[in-house]
Amino acid sequence: MSGPLLRIRGLRKQYGERLVLRSVDLDVAEHQVVCLIGGSGSGKSTLLRCVDLLEVVDDGTVHLGETELTDPGWTPTSPADGSASSSRRTTCSRT
């Protein structure tokens, strides 16, 4: 695989009127360790929740390897049996 293992581009997350993540870009290579540092309310946990698919992103993309996790048609599969799970889906609008 060439390029970063985790690639985030233009990630945006808003709660009501509060813009928490504004056009976040991040590359993380395989075996690289990254530390997120910031004040309370700066978006660290929100960023991780978006990457973990625990939050629906408002815009932007998250790629793990060659797979775009924020593709509305993407569904995670279980490695054990290959069955699809619909418990964690994301949507992404592109403007």
Tab-separated table of N, CA and C in Angstrom:
chain	number	residue	atom	x	y	z
A	1	MET	N	0.846	-1.169	0.000
A	1	MET	CA	0.000	0.000	0.000
A	1	MET	C	0.894	1.234	0.000
A	2	SER	N	0.578	2.168	-0.878
A	2	SER	CA	1.313	3.426	-0.865
A	2	SER	C	0.431	4.495	-0.234
A	3	GLY	N	1.051	5.475	0.380
A	3	GLY	CA	0.282	6.535	1.033
A	3	GLY	C	-0.041	6.189	2.469
A	4	PRO	N	-0.758	7.079	3.133
A	4	PRO	CA	-1.066	6.889	4.547
A	4	PRO	C	-2.084	5.771	4.788
A	5	LEU	N	-2.025	5.163	5.952
A	5	LEU	CA	-3.003	4.151	6.335
A	5	LEU	C	-4.345	4.813	6.646
A	6	LEU	N	-4.302	5.943	7.354
A	6	LEU	CA	-5.506	6.720	7.660
A	6	LEU	C	-5.372	8.078	6.991
A	7	ARG	N	-6.386	8.437	6.208
A	7	ARG	CA	-6.359	9.726	5.501
A	7	ARG	C	-7.684	10.438	5.728
A	8	ILE	N	-7.626	11.628	6.298
A	8	ILE	CA	-8.817	12.445	6.550
A	8	ILE	C	-8.683	13.709	5.725
A	9	ARG	N	-9.741	14.048	4.989
A	9	ARG	CA	-9.721	15.237	4.142
A	9	ARG	C	-10.994	16.048	4.334
A	10	GLY	N	-10.818	17.318	4.659
A	10	GLY	CA	-11.936	18.261	4.725
A	10	GLY	C	-13.023	17.895	5.705
A	11	LEU	N	-12.670	17.216	6.794
A	11	LEU	CA	-13.678	16.750	7.752
A	11	LEU	C	-14.337	17.927	8.459
A	12	ARG	N	-15.654	17.916	8.456
A	12	ARG	CA	-16.427	18.989	9.071
A	12	ARG	C	-17.533	18.384	9.921
A	13	LYS	N	-17.680	18.893	11.140
A	13	LYS	CA	-18.731	18.436	12.050
A	13	LYS	C	-19.284	19.643	12.783
A	14	GLN	N	-20.592	19.732	12.816
A	14	GLN	CA	-21.275	20.852	13.445
A	14	GLN	C	-22.411	20.313	14.299
A	15	TYR	N	-22.597	20.911	15.481
A	15	TYR	CA	-23.723	20.603	16.346
A	15	TYR	C	-24.557	21.871	16.445
A	16	GLY	N	-25.683	21.898	15.768
A	16	GLY	CA	-26.490	23.118	15.747
A	16	GLY	C	-25.696	24.239	15.089
A	17	GLU	N	-25.543	25.338	15.788
A	17	GLU	CA	-24.774	26.476	15.279
A	17	GLU	C	-23.282	26.364	15.581
A	18	ARG	N	-22.904	25.404	16.429
A	18	ARG	CA	-21.501	25.289	16.861
A	18	ARG	C	-20.698	24.422	15.888
A	19	LEU	N	-19.763	25.055	15.191
A	19	LEU	CA	-18.866	24.345	14.282
A	19	LEU	C	-17.693	23.804	15.099
A	20	VAL	N	-17.590	22.491	15.189
A	20	VAL	CA	-16.581	21.851	16.030
A	20	VAL	C	-15.342	21.474	15.231
A	21	LEU	N	-15.528	20.914	14.053
A	21	LEU	CA	-14.413	20.550	13.176
A	21	LEU	C	-14.581	21.298	11.858
A	22	ARG	N	-13.567	22.039	11.477
A	22	ARG	CA	-13.636	22.843	10.255
A	22	ARG	C	-12.522	22.420	9.307
A	23	SER	N	-12.877	21.677	8.289
A	23	SER	CA	-11.952	21.288	7.226
A	23	SER	C	-10.657	20.672	7.767
A	24	VAL	N	-10.797	19.615	8.552
A	24	VAL	CA	-9.647	18.930	9.152
A	24	VAL	C	-9.026	17.976	8.133
A	25	ASP	N	-7.724	18.075	7.953
A	25	ASP	CA	-6.944	17.159	7.124
A	25	ASP	C	-5.914	16.481	8.015
A	26	LEU	N	-5.770	15.176	7.865
A	26	LEU	CA	-4.810	14.434	8.681
A	26	LEU	C	-4.390	13.182	7.927
A	27	ASP	N	-3.094	12.902	7.914
A	27	ASP	CA	-2.547	11.659	7.383
A	27	ASP	C	-1.817	10.944	8.507
A	28	VAL	N	-2.063	9.653	8.622
A	28	VAL	CA	-1.354	8.831	9.607
A	28	VAL	C	-0.807	7.610	8.880
A	29	ALA	N	0.501	7.466	8.909
A	29	ALA	CA	1.154	6.331	8.255
A	29	ALA	C	1.062	5.087	9.138
A	30	GLU	N	1.236	3.945	8.509
A	30	GLU	CA	1.265	2.690	9.258
A	30	GLU	C	2.387	2.747	10.292
A	31	HIS	N	2.109	2.327	11.508
A	31	HIS	CA	3.034	2.300	12.649
A	31	HIS	C	3.349	3.692	13.209
A	32	GLN	N	2.746	4.736	12.687
A	32	GLN	CA	2.969	6.083	13.201
A	32	GLN	C	2.073	6.313	14.415
A	33	VAL	N	2.605	7.002	15.406
A	33	VAL	CA	1.848	7.353	16.605
A	33	VAL	C	1.535	8.838	16.541
A	34	VAL	N	0.265	9.173	16.744
A	34	VAL	CA	-0.181	10.562	16.695
A	34	VAL	C	-0.862	10.901	18.005
A	35	CYS	N	-0.573	12.065	18.521
A	35	CYS	CA	-1.188	12.530	19.763
A	35	CYS	C	-1.988	13.787	19.463
A	36	LEU	N	-3.245	13.818	19.872
A	36	LEU	CA	-4.084	14.999	19.706
A	36	LEU	C	-4.055	15.796	21.003
A	37	ILE	N	-3.613	17.027	20.915
A	37	ILE	CA	-3.507	17.889	22.087
A	37	ILE	C	-4.319	19.149	21.835
A	38	GLY	N	-5.110	19.545	22.810
A	38	GLY	CA	-5.892	20.767	22.676
A	38	GLY	C	-6.722	20.989	23.919
A	39	GLY	N	-7.245	22.167	24.032
A	39	GLY	CA	-8.058	22.535	25.182
A	39	GLY	C	-9.400	21.826	25.184
A	40	SER	N	-10.086	21.943	26.295
A	40	SER	CA	-11.416	21.381	26.436
A	40	SER	C	-12.337	22.009	25.393
A	41	GLY	N	-13.074	21.166	24.678
A	41	GLY	CA	-14.005	21.663	23.687
A	41	GLY	C	-13.389	21.991	22.340
A	42	SER	N	-12.141	21.594	22.118
A	42	SER	CA	-11.470	21.938	20.859
A	42	SER	C	-11.727	20.938	19.734
A	43	GLY	N	-12.405	19.818	20.014
A	43	GLY	CA	-12.777	18.873	18.967
A	43	GLY	C	-11.995	17.580	18.918
A	44	LYS	N	-11.129	17.343	19.892
A	44	LYS	CA	-10.317	16.115	19.887
A	44	LYS	C	-11.195	14.859	19.904
A	45	SER	N	-12.100	14.781	20.832
A	45	SER	CA	-12.967	13.606	20.955
A	45	SER	C	-13.916	13.498	19.774
A	46	THR	N	-14.402	14.625	19.284
A	46	THR	CA	-15.290	14.606	18.124
A	46	THR	C	-14.569	14.052	16.909
A	47	LEU	N	-13.320	14.438	16.706
A	47	LEU	CA	-12.533	13.911	15.596
A	47	LEU	C	-12.404	12.393	15.712
A	48	LEU	N	-12.059	11.910	16.889
A	48	LEU	CA	-11.917	10.461	17.083
A	48	LEU	C	-13.249	9.743	16.900
A	49	ARG	N	-14.333	10.340	17.351
A	49	ARG	CA	-15.659	9.732	17.186
A	49	ARG	C	-16.064	9.669	15.710
A	50	CYS	N	-15.674	10.670	14.940
A	50	CYS	CA	-15.951	10.640	13.493
A	50	CYS	C	-15.134	9.549	12.806
A	51	VAL	N	-13.870	9.427	13.181
A	51	VAL	CA	-13.014	8.388	12.595
A	51	VAL	C	-13.529	7.002	12.968
A	52	ASP	N	-14.024	6.842	14.206
A	52	ASP	CA	-14.545	5.550	14.669
A	52	ASP	C	-15.966	5.271	14.195
A	53	LEU	N	-16.543	6.210	13.409
A	53	LEU	CA	-17.904	6.094	12.895
A	53	LEU	C	-18.963	6.119	13.989
A	54	LEU	N	-18.641	6.749	15.104
A	54	LEU	CA	-19.614	6.914	16.179
A	54	LEU	C	-20.410	8.204	16.007
A	55	GLU	N	-19.938	9.083	15.124
A	55	GLU	CA	-20.629	10.332	14.782
A	55	GLU	C	-20.795	10.373	13.268
A	56	VAL	N	-21.886	10.941	12.822
A	56	VAL	CA	-22.098	11.164	11.395
A	56	VAL	C	-21.359	12.447	11.020
A	57	VAL	N	-20.495	12.375	10.029
A	57	VAL	CA	-19.755	13.570	9.602
A	57	VAL	C	-20.647	14.406	8.695
A	58	ASP	N	-20.477	15.719	8.761
A	58	ASP	CA	-21.269	16.618	7.929
A	58	ASP	C	-20.671	16.773	6.536
A	59	ASP	N	-19.361	16.710	6.435
A	59	ASP	CA	-18.696	16.814	5.143
A	59	ASP	C	-17.274	16.289	5.280
A	60	GLY	N	-16.682	15.919	4.160
A	60	GLY	CA	-15.317	15.415	4.160
A	60	GLY	C	-15.271	13.913	4.027
A	61	THR	N	-14.048	13.387	4.022
A	61	THR	CA	-13.871	11.951	3.848
A	61	THR	C	-12.895	11.391	4.878
A	62	VAL	N	-13.106	10.137	5.218
A	62	VAL	CA	-12.188	9.366	6.057
A	62	VAL	C	-11.891	8.082	5.300
A	63	HIS	N	-10.603	7.870	5.003
A	63	HIS	CA	-10.166	6.652	4.311
A	63	HIS	C	-9.310	5.825	5.259
A	64	LEU	N	-9.561	4.534	5.298
A	64	LEU	CA	-8.706	3.584	5.994
A	64	LEU	C	-8.147	2.676	4.918
A	65	GLY	N	-6.869	2.853	4.626
A	65	GLY	CA	-6.291	2.167	3.478
A	65	GLY	C	-6.949	2.688	2.221
A	66	GLU	N	-7.474	1.787	1.422
A	66	GLU	CA	-8.144	2.172	0.176
A	66	GLU	C	-9.651	2.327	0.337
A	67	THR	N	-10.181	2.087	1.547
A	67	THR	CA	-11.623	2.114	1.777
A	67	THR	C	-12.063	3.467	2.318
A	68	GLU	N	-13.030	4.078	1.649
A	68	GLU	CA	-13.600	5.324	2.161
A	68	GLU	C	-14.709	4.985	3.146
A	69	LEU	N	-14.465	5.238	4.411
A	69	LEU	CA	-15.425	4.905	5.454
A	69	LEU	C	-16.637	5.822	5.433
A	70	THR	N	-16.484	7.022	4.897
A	70	THR	CA	-17.581	7.987	4.881
A	70	THR	C	-18.445	7.871	3.633
A	71	ASP	N	-18.207	6.875	2.797
A	71	ASP	CA	-19.047	6.630	1.634
A	71	ASP	C	-20.405	6.137	2.139
A	72	PRO	N	-21.508	6.817	1.781
A	72	PRO	CA	-22.823	6.402	2.288
A	72	PRO	C	-23.178	4.960	1.951
A	73	GLY	N	-22.606	4.410	0.894
A	73	GLY	CA	-22.911	3.035	0.516
A	73	GLY	C	-22.057	1.992	1.202
A	74	TRP	N	-21.039	2.435	1.953
A	74	TRP	CA	-20.130	1.486	2.593
A	74	TRP	C	-20.756	0.929	3.866
A	75	THR	N	-20.646	-0.374	4.043
A	75	THR	CA	-21.132	-1.036	5.250
A	75	THR	C	-20.017	-1.910	5.796
A	76	PRO	N	-19.713	-1.787	7.098
A	76	PRO	CA	-18.658	-2.643	7.668
A	76	PRO	C	-19.067	-4.110	7.627
A	77	THR	N	-18.087	-4.984	7.454
A	77	THR	CA	-18.345	-6.418	7.479
A	77	THR	C	-17.573	-7.048	8.611
A	78	SER	N	-18.099	-8.101	9.102
A	78	SER	CA	-17.449	-8.849	10.164
A	78	SER	C	-16.407	-9.776	9.556
A	79	PRO	N	-15.152	-9.709	10.017
A	79	PRO	CA	-14.130	-10.597	9.450
A	79	PRO	C	-14.414	-12.064	9.715
A	80	ALA	N	-15.160	-12.366	10.773
A	80	ALA	CA	-15.397	-13.759	11.133
A	80	ALA	C	-16.329	-14.461	10.144
A	81	ASP	N	-17.436	-13.799	9.784
A	81	ASP	CA	-18.398	-14.489	8.924
A	81	ASP	C	-18.710	-13.741	7.631
A	82	GLY	N	-18.151	-12.547	7.462
A	82	GLY	CA	-18.370	-11.795	6.238
A	82	GLY	C	-19.723	-11.132	6.132
A	83	SER	N	-20.539	-11.255	7.184
A	83	SER	CA	-21.870	-10.659	7.113
A	83	SER	C	-21.800	-9.150	7.321
A	84	ALA	N	-22.703	-8.449	6.710
A	84	ALA	CA	-22.732	-6.990	6.806
A	84	ALA	C	-23.461	-6.561	8.067
A	85	SER	N	-22.999	-5.483	8.643
A	85	SER	CA	-23.632	-4.902	9.814
A	85	SER	C	-24.090	-3.502	9.476
A	86	SER	N	-25.311	-3.142	9.831
A	86	SER	CA	-25.815	-1.807	9.535
A	86	SER	C	-25.848	-0.941	10.788
A	87	SER	N	-25.190	-1.376	11.857
A	87	SER	CA	-25.268	-0.642	13.116
A	87	SER	C	-24.494	0.665	13.095
A	88	ARG	N	-23.474	0.784	12.233
A	88	ARG	CA	-22.683	2.007	12.211
A	88	ARG	C	-22.522	2.487	10.772
A	89	ARG	N	-23.405	3.349	10.347
A	89	ARG	CA	-23.324	3.906	9.004
A	89	ARG	C	-23.115	5.409	9.100
A	90	THR	N	-22.465	5.961	8.116
A	90	THR	CA	-22.238	7.400	8.087
A	90	THR	C	-22.807	7.977	6.804
A	91	THR	N	-23.050	9.252	6.836
A	91	THR	CA	-23.441	9.943	5.609
A	91	THR	C	-22.481	11.087	5.395
A	92	CYS	N	-22.324	11.465	4.173
A	92	CYS	CA	-21.393	12.535	3.840
A	92	CYS	C	-21.969	13.341	2.697
A	93	SER	N	-22.076	14.637	2.880
A	93	SER	CA	-22.527	15.488	1.788
A	93	SER	C	-21.314	16.157	1.168
A	94	ARG	N	-21.326	16.254	-0.118
A	94	ARG	CA	-20.224	16.900	-0.807
A	94	ARG	C	-20.775	18.126	-1.515
A	95	THR	N	-20.156	19.257	-1.228
A	95	THR	CA	-20.607	20.501	-1.859
A	95	THR	C	-19.557	21.055	-2.773
